[in-house]
Amino acid sequence: MTTLEQEQSRTVADGARPLPLTLAVPAAVLAGVALLLAFPPYGMWPLAPVGVALLAAAAHRRRLRAGAGLGFLAGVALFAPLLEWTNLHTGYLPWALLSLLQAAYLALLGAATAWVSPLADRHRAAWPLLTGVLWVGQEALRDRTPFGGFPWGRLAFSQDTSPMLRLAALGGAPLVTFAVAVAGGILVAVAWRDWRRAPGQWRPVAGLTAGLVALLAAGPAVPAEVRGADGTVTVAIVQGNVPRLGLDFNAQRQAVLNNHVDATLELAERVTEGGQPRPDLVVWPENSSDIDPLRNPAAGERIGQAADAIGAPILVGAVLAGPEAGQVRNVGLLWRPGTGVDLDQTYVKRHPVPFAEYVPLRSLARMVSSQVDRVSSDFVPGDRPGVVDAGAAVLGDVICFEVAYDGIVRDTVTGGAQLLVVQTNNATFDVAEARQQLAMVRLRAVEHGRAALMASTVGVSGFVTPDGRVDGATGFNTAAVVVRQMELGNGRTPATTAGVWPEVALTALAVAALAGAAVLRRRREVAPG
């Protein structure tokens, strides 16, 4: 029997046709729902491989357009509710456009899954690996395009309570995504067979099941100790809250600044009375001072008052004017007691959010929605990693959504950061967005073997240990001050050392799989009969 005849025989044996559309369409929608429920605030992480498996089954052996359509359905079912927080104060149009754009990447994934179906049929044991590399390739593209990409909703970010989280220390978020997708590929490879033909079915099923168990066991086997531990530091997070949630938090900027100053002064009183240890560092969130303290003496005086009272440097989330007219900068500004602002230790956000902090193609965007003019001044990006020497510790500062981008966080660690700090403002969103962001912080802590913290204006704030555990998490839309002792790290994990290369390698395998499927399809076309 020829190779082609053997392949045709296997295909006939387990059903040569794709799933009927009456099953494939619900499967695609359920795939998106399962993926959604894997993310915070739901946190049902085992459903992520289930969602991957359902989409793989729905798109298998379909034409490219059908595969793309099914992937798009799954994408809408995932991203529309996952990103619902984007419509709370800006209306439905930005939310709808962003959700549809993200769903388009899952459409590409659906088409790619359909394209490599001949490879999965010919080499059934390779199906999980094909699924894994295609997911990594899709995310690599989505994380970078357009306008620098939007990595929200990566499979890796659904695994903050999963045993697979520790794989981040070996290969970062791409390796965790790969592991989740491989697990989904194993599920579909086990399920996709003609169970009426009982003889011999247990062997491949047993092998694939053993592979799934090994995959789940691999994560906890990764060491999670503080790598290169170098002492401890006492850090206070000040969550001052805002008078009211919404886009007009900027109109309340004096009240927001006062909230953070007053909360710090109250902490200083407790320290003086002996009820609280004096922190070595105080962290205020993004937008804690939207009044430029370098140009407004009153704002600078208030921040200086807080720093002098607490007797420790404050990392202030501030908005500064310039460098040119009509421009502003989103910064982490170190304010030392006694001496004031340290301009040598200032981080300017490197990845402003398009259409929120700056408007690309403004004249064209205005034709879609006049809401773009709410962004009256464009934020300009910085050009240096957020390595801030606060004296007691060297900080790796990233601001808000930057925590989702692998390279921005990694640059701070390779630049010498001993502690990861995420300054964020969730006043325009909701608790779901805040918890999704905290899940990213947990992954980054494990990825780089660094203790980390997230400081938010309204919550959720909290501390994260190098093995991903959360301590001192605050509530949402409330004022809070939390003080913890944190371990400093100086070593590098394999993920930090490897950098982008695990993602490059897995994406290259995805491209090779697409090329291999093209060759196999071509051979089928020219085969006799």
PDB file of C-alpha atoms in Angstrom, residues 115-386:
ATOM      1  CA  TRP A 115      -4.626  24.784   6.289  1.00  0.00           C
ATOM      2  CA  VAL A 116      -2.457  22.406   8.336  1.00  0.00           C
ATOM      3  CA  SER A 117      -5.197  19.767   8.600  1.00  0.00           C
ATOM      4  CA  PRO A 118      -3.411  17.397   6.160  1.00  0.00           C
ATOM      5  CA  LEU A 119      -0.357  17.419   8.428  1.00  0.00           C
ATOM      6  CA  ALA A 120      -2.476  16.648  11.493  1.00  0.00           C
ATOM      7  CA  ASP A 121      -4.174  13.788   9.614  1.00  0.00           C
ATOM      8  CA  ARG A 122      -0.919  12.369   8.312  1.00  0.00           C
ATOM      9  CA  HIS A 123       0.993  12.673  11.597  1.00  0.00           C
ATOM     10  CA  ARG A 124      -1.644  12.489  14.323  1.00  0.00           C
ATOM     11  CA  ALA A 125       0.951  12.618  17.117  1.00  0.00           C
ATOM     12  CA  ALA A 126       2.082  16.013  15.776  1.00  0.00           C
ATOM     13  CA  TRP A 127      -1.378  17.585  16.120  1.00  0.00           C
ATOM     14  CA  PRO A 128      -0.703  18.976  19.636  1.00  0.00           C
ATOM     15  CA  LEU A 129       2.581  20.530  18.506  1.00  0.00           C
ATOM     16  CA  LEU A 130       0.924  22.049  15.441  1.00  0.00           C
ATOM     17  CA  THR A 131      -1.755  23.567  17.656  1.00  0.00           C
ATOM     18  CA  GLY A 132       0.859  24.953  20.023  1.00  0.00           C
ATOM     19  CA  VAL A 133       3.057  26.667  17.453  1.00  0.00           C
ATOM     20  CA  LEU A 134       0.086  28.151  15.584  1.00  0.00           C
ATOM     21  CA  TRP A 135      -1.194  29.775  18.785  1.00  0.00           C
ATOM     22  CA  VAL A 136       2.231  31.226  19.566  1.00  0.00           C
ATOM     23  CA  GLY A 137       2.562  32.531  16.014  1.00  0.00           C
ATOM     24  CA  GLN A 138      -0.876  34.136  16.155  1.00  0.00           C
ATOM     25  CA  GLU A 139      -0.081  35.849  19.442  1.00  0.00           C
ATOM     26  CA  ALA A 140       3.311  37.010  18.206  1.00  0.00           C
ATOM     27  CA  LEU A 141       1.553  38.793  15.348  1.00  0.00           C
ATOM     28  CA  ARG A 142      -1.285  40.174  17.486  1.00  0.00           C
ATOM     29  CA  ASP A 143       1.136  41.451  20.141  1.00  0.00           C
ATOM     30  CA  ARG A 144       2.898  43.663  17.594  1.00  0.00           C
ATOM     31  CA  THR A 145       0.328  44.838  15.041  1.00  0.00           C
ATOM     32  CA  PRO A 146      -1.123  47.337  14.408  1.00  0.00           C
ATOM     33  CA  PHE A 147       0.390  50.351  16.204  1.00  0.00           C
ATOM     34  CA  GLY A 148       2.548  48.156  18.416  1.00  0.00           C
ATOM     35  CA  GLY A 149      -0.111  45.523  19.062  1.00  0.00           C
ATOM     36  CA  PHE A 150      -2.444  44.694  21.941  1.00  0.00           C
ATOM     37  CA  PRO A 151      -1.424  41.539  23.857  1.00  0.00           C
ATOM     38  CA  TRP A 152      -4.515  41.393  26.069  1.00  0.00           C
ATOM     39  CA  GLY A 153      -6.104  37.935  26.130  1.00  0.00           C
ATOM     40  CA  ARG A 154      -2.946  35.869  25.552  1.00  0.00           C
ATOM     41  CA  LEU A 155      -3.403  32.276  26.674  1.00  0.00           C
ATOM     42  CA  ALA A 156      -0.511  32.705  29.111  1.00  0.00           C
ATOM     43  CA  PHE A 157      -2.380  35.418  31.006  1.00  0.00           C
ATOM     44  CA  SER A 158      -5.201  32.984  31.840  1.00  0.00           C
ATOM     45  CA  GLN A 159      -2.871  30.736  33.821  1.00  0.00           C
ATOM     46  CA  ASP A 160      -2.118  32.867  36.893  1.00  0.00           C
ATOM     47  CA  THR A 161      -3.380  30.102  39.228  1.00  0.00           C
ATOM     48  CA  SER A 162      -2.352  27.184  37.013  1.00  0.00           C
ATOM     49  CA  PRO A 163       0.554  24.791  37.631  1.00  0.00           C
ATOM     50  CA  MET A 164       1.768  25.746  34.157  1.00  0.00           C
ATOM     51  CA  LEU A 165       2.490  29.315  35.308  1.00  0.00           C
ATOM     52  CA  ARG A 166       5.987  28.353  36.443  1.00  0.00           C
ATOM     53  CA  LEU A 167       6.919  27.467  32.871  1.00  0.00           C
ATOM     54  CA  ALA A 168       7.203  31.241  32.414  1.00  0.00           C
ATOM     55  CA  ALA A 169      10.577  31.045  34.185  1.00  0.00           C
ATOM     56  CA  LEU A 170      11.869  28.895  31.330  1.00  0.00           C
ATOM     57  CA  GLY A 171      10.428  30.624  28.277  1.00  0.00           C
ATOM     58  CA  GLY A 172       8.221  33.518  29.316  1.00  0.00           C
ATOM     59  CA  ALA A 173       4.640  34.061  28.223  1.00  0.00           C
ATOM     60  CA  PRO A 174       5.183  32.391  24.794  1.00  0.00           C
ATOM     61  CA  LEU A 175       6.165  29.098  26.430  1.00  0.00           C
ATOM     62  CA  VAL A 176       3.127  29.180  28.733  1.00  0.00           C
ATOM     63  CA  THR A 177       0.871  29.869  25.745  1.00  0.00           C
ATOM     64  CA  PHE A 178       2.546  27.002  23.893  1.00  0.00           C
ATOM     65  CA  ALA A 179       1.970  24.617  26.812  1.00  0.00           C
ATOM     66  CA  VAL A 180      -1.713  25.558  27.115  1.00  0.00           C
ATOM     67  CA  ALA A 181      -2.253  25.164  23.376  1.00  0.00           C
ATOM     68  CA  VAL A 182      -0.400  21.829  23.316  1.00  0.00           C
ATOM     69  CA  ALA A 183      -2.686  20.637  26.108  1.00  0.00           C
ATOM     70  CA  GLY A 184      -5.655  21.653  23.961  1.00  0.00           C
ATOM     71  CA  GLY A 185      -4.109  19.873  20.982  1.00  0.00           C
ATOM     72  CA  ILE A 186      -3.772  16.706  23.046  1.00  0.00           C
ATOM     73  CA  LEU A 187      -7.460  16.898  23.987  1.00  0.00           C
ATOM     74  CA  VAL A 188      -8.593  17.212  20.369  1.00  0.00           C
ATOM     75  CA  ALA A 189      -6.188  14.488  19.205  1.00  0.00           C
ATOM     76  CA  VAL A 190      -7.625  12.135  21.834  1.00  0.00           C
ATOM     77  CA  ALA A 191     -11.227  12.969  20.977  1.00  0.00           C
ATOM     78  CA  TRP A 192     -10.892  12.993  17.157  1.00  0.00           C
ATOM     79  CA  ARG A 193     -11.155   9.307  16.345  1.00  0.00           C
ATOM     80  CA  ASP A 194     -13.790   6.758  15.444  1.00  0.00           C
ATOM     81  CA  TRP A 195     -14.580   5.263  18.828  1.00  0.00           C
ATOM     82  CA  ARG A 196     -16.674   2.561  17.174  1.00  0.00           C
ATOM     83  CA  ARG A 197     -13.423   0.962  16.047  1.00  0.00           C
ATOM     84  CA  ALA A 198     -12.406  -0.110  19.534  1.00  0.00           C
ATOM     85  CA  PRO A 199      -9.377  -2.382  18.833  1.00  0.00           C
ATOM     86  CA  GLY A 200      -6.109  -0.504  19.247  1.00  0.00           C
ATOM     87  CA  GLN A 201      -7.740   2.795  20.275  1.00  0.00           C
ATOM     88  CA  TRP A 202      -6.363   2.683  23.806  1.00  0.00           C
ATOM     89  CA  ARG A 203      -2.708   2.847  22.764  1.00  0.00           C
ATOM     90  CA  PRO A 204      -2.643   6.347  21.198  1.00  0.00           C
ATOM     91  CA  VAL A 205      -5.132   7.602  23.776  1.00  0.00           C
ATOM     92  CA  ALA A 206      -2.936   6.344  26.609  1.00  0.00           C
ATOM     93  CA  GLY A 207       0.134   7.930  25.056  1.00  0.00           C
ATOM     94  CA  LEU A 208      -1.545  11.300  24.569  1.00  0.00           C
ATOM     95  CA  THR A 209      -3.043  11.212  28.062  1.00  0.00           C
ATOM     96  CA  ALA A 210       0.397  10.500  29.513  1.00  0.00           C
ATOM     97  CA  GLY A 211       1.702  13.497  27.566  1.00  0.00           C
ATOM     98  CA  LEU A 212      -1.005  15.731  29.060  1.00  0.00           C
ATOM     99  CA  VAL A 213      -0.213  14.564  32.593  1.00  0.00           C
ATOM    100  CA  ALA A 214       3.499  15.164  32.006  1.00  0.00           C
ATOM    101  CA  LEU A 215       2.760  18.656  30.704  1.00  0.00           C
ATOM    102  CA  LEU A 216       0.744  19.568  33.804  1.00  0.00           C
ATOM    103  CA  ALA A 217       3.443  18.129  36.048  1.00  0.00           C
ATOM    104  CA  ALA A 218       6.252  20.023  34.300  1.00  0.00           C
ATOM    105  CA  GLY A 219       5.221  23.408  35.700  1.00  0.00           C
ATOM    106  CA  PRO A 220       5.467  22.602  39.428  1.00  0.00           C
ATOM    107  CA  ALA A 221       8.836  20.971  38.771  1.00  0.00           C
ATOM    108  CA  VAL A 222      10.333  24.333  37.757  1.00  0.00           C
ATOM    109  CA  PRO A 223      12.168  25.914  40.741  1.00  0.00           C
ATOM    110  CA  ALA A 224      10.499  29.050  42.072  1.00  0.00           C
ATOM    111  CA  GLU A 225      13.057  30.370  44.552  1.00  0.00           C
ATOM    112  CA  VAL A 226      14.287  33.964  44.505  1.00  0.00           C
ATOM    113  CA  ARG A 227      17.175  33.839  42.077  1.00  0.00           C
ATOM    114  CA  GLY A 228      20.189  35.751  43.304  1.00  0.00           C
ATOM    115  CA  ALA A 229      18.369  37.014  46.411  1.00  0.00           C
ATOM    116  CA  ASP A 230      20.013  40.185  47.704  1.00  0.00           C
ATOM    117  CA  GLY A 231      18.293  41.259  50.904  1.00  0.00           C
ATOM    118  CA  THR A 232      14.873  42.778  51.512  1.00  0.00           C
ATOM    119  CA  VAL A 233      13.198  46.148  51.262  1.00  0.00           C
ATOM    120  CA  THR A 234      10.053  47.509  52.928  1.00  0.00           C
ATOM    121  CA  VAL A 235       7.646  49.015  50.408  1.00  0.00           C
ATOM    122  CA  ALA A 236       4.362  50.880  50.866  1.00  0.00           C
ATOM    123  CA  ILE A 237       1.700  51.018  48.159  1.00  0.00           C
ATOM    124  CA  VAL A 238      -0.563  54.053  48.425  1.00  0.00           C
ATOM    125  CA  GLN A 239      -3.926  53.630  46.679  1.00  0.00           C
ATOM    126  CA  GLY A 240      -5.495  57.046  47.134  1.00  0.00           C
ATOM    127  CA  ASN A 241      -8.689  56.420  45.124  1.00  0.00           C
ATOM    128  CA  VAL A 242     -10.570  59.052  43.095  1.00  0.00           C
ATOM    129  CA  PRO A 243     -13.732  61.010  43.917  1.00  0.00           C
ATOM    130  CA  ARG A 244     -15.591  59.230  41.111  1.00  0.00           C
ATOM    131  CA  LEU A 245     -14.748  56.717  38.403  1.00  0.00           C
ATOM    132  CA  GLY A 246     -14.742  57.682  34.750  1.00  0.00           C
ATOM    133  CA  LEU A 247     -12.868  59.597  32.099  1.00  0.00           C
ATOM    134  CA  ASP A 248     -13.299  62.859  33.990  1.00  0.00           C
ATOM    135  CA  PHE A 249     -10.818  61.733  36.656  1.00  0.00           C
ATOM    136  CA  ASN A 250      -8.551  64.347  35.039  1.00  0.00           C
ATOM    137  CA  ALA A 251     -10.994  67.033  36.122  1.00  0.00           C
ATOM    138  CA  GLN A 252     -10.489  65.805  39.675  1.00  0.00           C
ATOM    139  CA  ARG A 253      -6.717  65.887  39.501  1.00  0.00           C
ATOM    140  CA  GLN A 254      -6.200  68.127  42.543  1.00  0.00           C
ATOM    141  CA  ALA A 255      -8.443  65.871  44.618  1.00  0.00           C
ATOM    142  CA  VAL A 256      -6.602  62.758  43.378  1.00  0.00           C
ATOM    143  CA  LEU A 257      -3.224  64.270  44.277  1.00  0.00           C
ATOM    144  CA  ASN A 258      -4.548  65.304  47.698  1.00  0.00           C
ATOM    145  CA  ASN A 259      -5.843  61.782  48.309  1.00  0.00           C
ATOM    146  CA  HIS A 260      -2.383  60.307  47.780  1.00  0.00           C
ATOM    147  CA  VAL A 261      -0.614  63.002  49.796  1.00  0.00           C
ATOM    148  CA  ASP A 262      -3.051  62.685  52.703  1.00  0.00           C
ATOM    149  CA  ALA A 263      -2.846  58.888  52.732  1.00  0.00           C
ATOM    150  CA  THR A 264       0.954  59.123  52.838  1.00  0.00           C
ATOM    151  CA  LEU A 265       0.819  61.661  55.680  1.00  0.00           C
ATOM    152  CA  GLU A 266      -1.463  59.323  57.631  1.00  0.00           C
ATOM    153  CA  LEU A 267       1.021  56.498  57.068  1.00  0.00           C
ATOM    154  CA  ALA A 268       3.801  58.775  58.361  1.00  0.00           C
ATOM    155  CA  GLU A 269       1.809  59.404  61.527  1.00  0.00           C
ATOM    156  CA  ARG A 270       1.440  55.670  62.144  1.00  0.00           C
ATOM    157  CA  VAL A 271       5.174  55.236  61.601  1.00  0.00           C
ATOM    158  CA  THR A 272       5.942  58.007  64.104  1.00  0.00           C
ATOM    159  CA  GLU A 273       3.609  56.428  66.639  1.00  0.00           C
ATOM    160  CA  GLY A 274       5.351  53.067  66.206  1.00  0.00           C
ATOM    161  CA  GLY A 275       2.355  51.305  64.739  1.00  0.00           C
ATOM    162  CA  GLN A 276       3.970  50.754  61.351  1.00  0.00           C
ATOM    163  CA  PRO A 277       7.571  50.160  60.245  1.00  0.00           C
ATOM    164  CA  ARG A 278       9.035  52.965  58.172  1.00  0.00           C
ATOM    165  CA  PRO A 279       9.071  51.980  54.502  1.00  0.00           C
ATOM    166  CA  ASP A 280      12.225  52.247  52.438  1.00  0.00           C
ATOM    167  CA  LEU A 281      10.128  53.201  49.417  1.00  0.00           C
ATOM    168  CA  VAL A 282       6.598  54.455  48.750  1.00  0.00           C
ATOM    169  CA  VAL A 283       4.901  53.784  45.411  1.00  0.00           C
ATOM    170  CA  TRP A 284       2.063  55.941  44.107  1.00  0.00           C
ATOM    171  CA  PRO A 285       0.123  54.795  41.029  1.00  0.00           C
ATOM    172  CA  GLU A 286      -0.071  56.138  37.521  1.00  0.00           C
ATOM    173  CA  ASN A 287      -1.921  59.488  37.337  1.00  0.00           C
ATOM    174  CA  SER A 288      -1.540  60.119  41.060  1.00  0.00           C
ATOM    175  CA  SER A 289      -0.346  63.597  40.060  1.00  0.00           C
ATOM    176  CA  ASP A 290      -1.840  64.708  36.771  1.00  0.00           C
ATOM    177  CA  ILE A 291      -0.784  68.212  37.764  1.00  0.00           C
ATOM    178  CA  ASP A 292       2.772  68.647  36.486  1.00  0.00           C
ATOM    179  CA  PRO A 293       4.745  69.045  39.738  1.00  0.00           C
ATOM    180  CA  LEU A 294       7.731  70.441  37.853  1.00  0.00           C
ATOM    181  CA  ARG A 295       5.688  73.395  36.577  1.00  0.00           C
ATOM    182  CA  ASN A 296       3.171  73.750  39.387  1.00  0.00           C
ATOM    183  CA  PRO A 297       4.964  74.749  42.608  1.00  0.00           C
ATOM    184  CA  ALA A 298       1.938  73.959  44.763  1.00  0.00           C
ATOM    185  CA  ALA A 299       1.768  70.370  43.478  1.00  0.00           C
ATOM    186  CA  GLY A 300       5.506  69.922  43.956  1.00  0.00           C
ATOM    187  CA  GLU A 301       5.267  71.315  47.474  1.00  0.00           C
ATOM    188  CA  ARG A 302       2.539  68.831  48.408  1.00  0.00           C
ATOM    189  CA  ILE A 303       4.520  65.846  47.084  1.00  0.00           C
ATOM    190  CA  GLY A 304       7.617  67.116  48.901  1.00  0.00           C
ATOM    191  CA  GLN A 305       5.596  67.419  52.099  1.00  0.00           C
ATOM    192  CA  ALA A 306       4.578  63.771  51.829  1.00  0.00           C
ATOM    193  CA  ALA A 307       8.138  62.582  51.052  1.00  0.00           C
ATOM    194  CA  ASP A 308       9.626  64.558  53.952  1.00  0.00           C
ATOM    195  CA  ALA A 309       6.986  63.284  56.374  1.00  0.00           C
ATOM    196  CA  ILE A 310       7.439  59.610  55.490  1.00  0.00           C
ATOM    197  CA  GLY A 311      11.222  59.953  55.255  1.00  0.00           C
ATOM    198  CA  ALA A 312      11.465  57.781  52.143  1.00  0.00           C
ATOM    199  CA  PRO A 313      11.524  58.345  48.381  1.00  0.00           C
ATOM    200  CA  ILE A 314       8.166  58.270  46.594  1.00  0.00           C
ATOM    201  CA  LEU A 315       7.766  56.914  43.073  1.00  0.00           C
ATOM    202  CA  VAL A 316       5.073  59.245  41.745  1.00  0.00           C
ATOM    203  CA  GLY A 317       2.944  58.528  38.693  1.00  0.00           C
ATOM    204  CA  ALA A 318       2.851  61.945  37.055  1.00  0.00           C
ATOM    205  CA  VAL A 319       1.912  63.636  33.807  1.00  0.00           C
ATOM    206  CA  LEU A 320       4.515  66.131  32.635  1.00  0.00           C
ATOM    207  CA  ALA A 321       4.172  68.733  29.917  1.00  0.00           C
ATOM    208  CA  GLY A 322       6.378  68.703  26.836  1.00  0.00           C
ATOM    209  CA  PRO A 323       8.883  68.241  25.461  1.00  0.00           C
ATOM    210  CA  GLU A 324       7.094  70.281  22.771  1.00  0.00           C
ATOM    211  CA  ALA A 325       3.888  72.284  22.763  1.00  0.00           C
ATOM    212  CA  GLY A 326       0.803  70.107  22.634  1.00  0.00           C
ATOM    213  CA  GLN A 327       2.679  67.094  23.984  1.00  0.00           C
ATOM    214  CA  VAL A 328       2.702  65.389  27.366  1.00  0.00           C
ATOM    215  CA  ARG A 329       4.568  62.505  28.986  1.00  0.00           C
ATOM    216  CA  ASN A 330       3.364  59.731  31.285  1.00  0.00           C
ATOM    217  CA  VAL A 331       6.160  59.221  33.813  1.00  0.00           C
ATOM    218  CA  GLY A 332       7.338  57.520  36.967  1.00  0.00           C
ATOM    219  CA  LEU A 333       9.025  60.316  38.890  1.00  0.00           C
ATOM    220  CA  LEU A 334      11.253  59.661  41.909  1.00  0.00           C
ATOM    221  CA  TRP A 335      10.780  62.256  44.661  1.00  0.00           C
ATOM    222  CA  ARG A 336      13.355  62.078  47.460  1.00  0.00           C
ATOM    223  CA  PRO A 337      12.853  63.486  50.978  1.00  0.00           C
ATOM    224  CA  GLY A 338      14.758  66.703  51.555  1.00  0.00           C
ATOM    225  CA  THR A 339      16.119  67.084  48.022  1.00  0.00           C
ATOM    226  CA  GLY A 340      12.946  66.765  45.951  1.00  0.00           C
ATOM    227  CA  VAL A 341      12.616  65.366  42.450  1.00  0.00           C
ATOM    228  CA  ASP A 342      15.472  63.283  41.031  1.00  0.00           C
ATOM    229  CA  LEU A 343      15.329  63.895  37.294  1.00  0.00           C
ATOM    230  CA  ASP A 344      18.091  61.341  36.692  1.00  0.00           C
ATOM    231  CA  GLN A 345      15.746  58.631  37.992  1.00  0.00           C
ATOM    232  CA  THR A 346      12.688  59.297  35.850  1.00  0.00           C
ATOM    233  CA  TYR A 347      10.954  56.797  33.585  1.00  0.00           C
ATOM    234  CA  VAL A 348       8.892  57.975  30.613  1.00  0.00           C
ATOM    235  CA  LYS A 349       6.318  55.447  29.425  1.00  0.00           C
ATOM    236  CA  ARG A 350       7.639  53.845  26.244  1.00  0.00           C
ATOM    237  CA  HIS A 351       4.410  52.424  24.844  1.00  0.00           C
ATOM    238  CA  PRO A 352       1.565  54.977  24.983  1.00  0.00           C
ATOM    239  CA  VAL A 353      -1.804  53.443  24.188  1.00  0.00           C
ATOM    240  CA  PRO A 354      -3.025  54.334  20.665  1.00  0.00           C
ATOM    241  CA  PHE A 355      -6.375  56.152  20.567  1.00  0.00           C
ATOM    242  CA  ALA A 356      -6.249  56.578  24.351  1.00  0.00           C
ATOM    243  CA  GLU A 357      -2.949  58.387  25.006  1.00  0.00           C
ATOM    244  CA  TYR A 358      -2.229  59.440  21.455  1.00  0.00           C
ATOM    245  CA  VAL A 359      -4.201  59.343  18.211  1.00  0.00           C
ATOM    246  CA  PRO A 360      -2.483  57.925  15.125  1.00  0.00           C
ATOM    247  CA  LEU A 361      -3.957  59.065  11.816  1.00  0.00           C
ATOM    248  CA  ARG A 362      -6.056  61.594  13.714  1.00  0.00           C
ATOM    249  CA  SER A 363      -7.853  63.088  10.702  1.00  0.00           C
ATOM    250  CA  LEU A 364      -8.879  59.636   9.511  1.00  0.00           C
ATOM    251  CA  ALA A 365      -9.817  58.483  13.019  1.00  0.00           C
ATOM    252  CA  ARG A 366     -12.005  61.571  13.453  1.00  0.00           C
ATOM    253  CA  MET A 367     -14.083  60.421  10.472  1.00  0.00           C
ATOM    254  CA  VAL A 368     -14.897  57.258  12.421  1.00  0.00           C
ATOM    255  CA  SER A 369     -15.611  58.943  15.759  1.00  0.00           C
ATOM    256  CA  SER A 370     -15.278  62.468  17.097  1.00  0.00           C
ATOM    257  CA  GLN A 371     -14.460  60.892  20.471  1.00  0.00           C
ATOM    258  CA  VAL A 372     -10.799  60.814  19.428  1.00  0.00           C
ATOM    259  CA  ASP A 373     -10.636  64.535  20.154  1.00  0.00           C
ATOM    260  CA  ARG A 374     -10.984  63.725  23.845  1.00  0.00           C
ATOM    261  CA  VAL A 375      -7.248  63.041  23.519  1.00  0.00           C
ATOM    262  CA  SER A 376      -6.325  66.666  23.022  1.00  0.00           C
ATOM    263  CA  SER A 377      -2.578  66.243  23.689  1.00  0.00           C
ATOM    264  CA  ASP A 378      -0.567  63.312  22.413  1.00  0.00           C
ATOM    265  CA  PHE A 379       1.600  61.428  24.875  1.00  0.00           C
ATOM    266  CA  VAL A 380       5.123  61.028  23.517  1.00  0.00           C
ATOM    267  CA  PRO A 381       7.060  57.823  24.238  1.00  0.00           C
ATOM    268  CA  GLY A 382      10.255  57.554  26.214  1.00  0.00           C
ATOM    269  CA  ASP A 383      13.335  55.854  24.808  1.00  0.00           C
ATOM    270  CA  ARG A 384      14.883  54.187  27.870  1.00  0.00           C
ATOM    271  CA  PRO A 385      13.895  51.153  29.971  1.00  0.00           C
ATOM    272  CA  GLY A 386      12.278  51.893  33.321  1.00  0.00           C
TER     273      GLY A 386
END
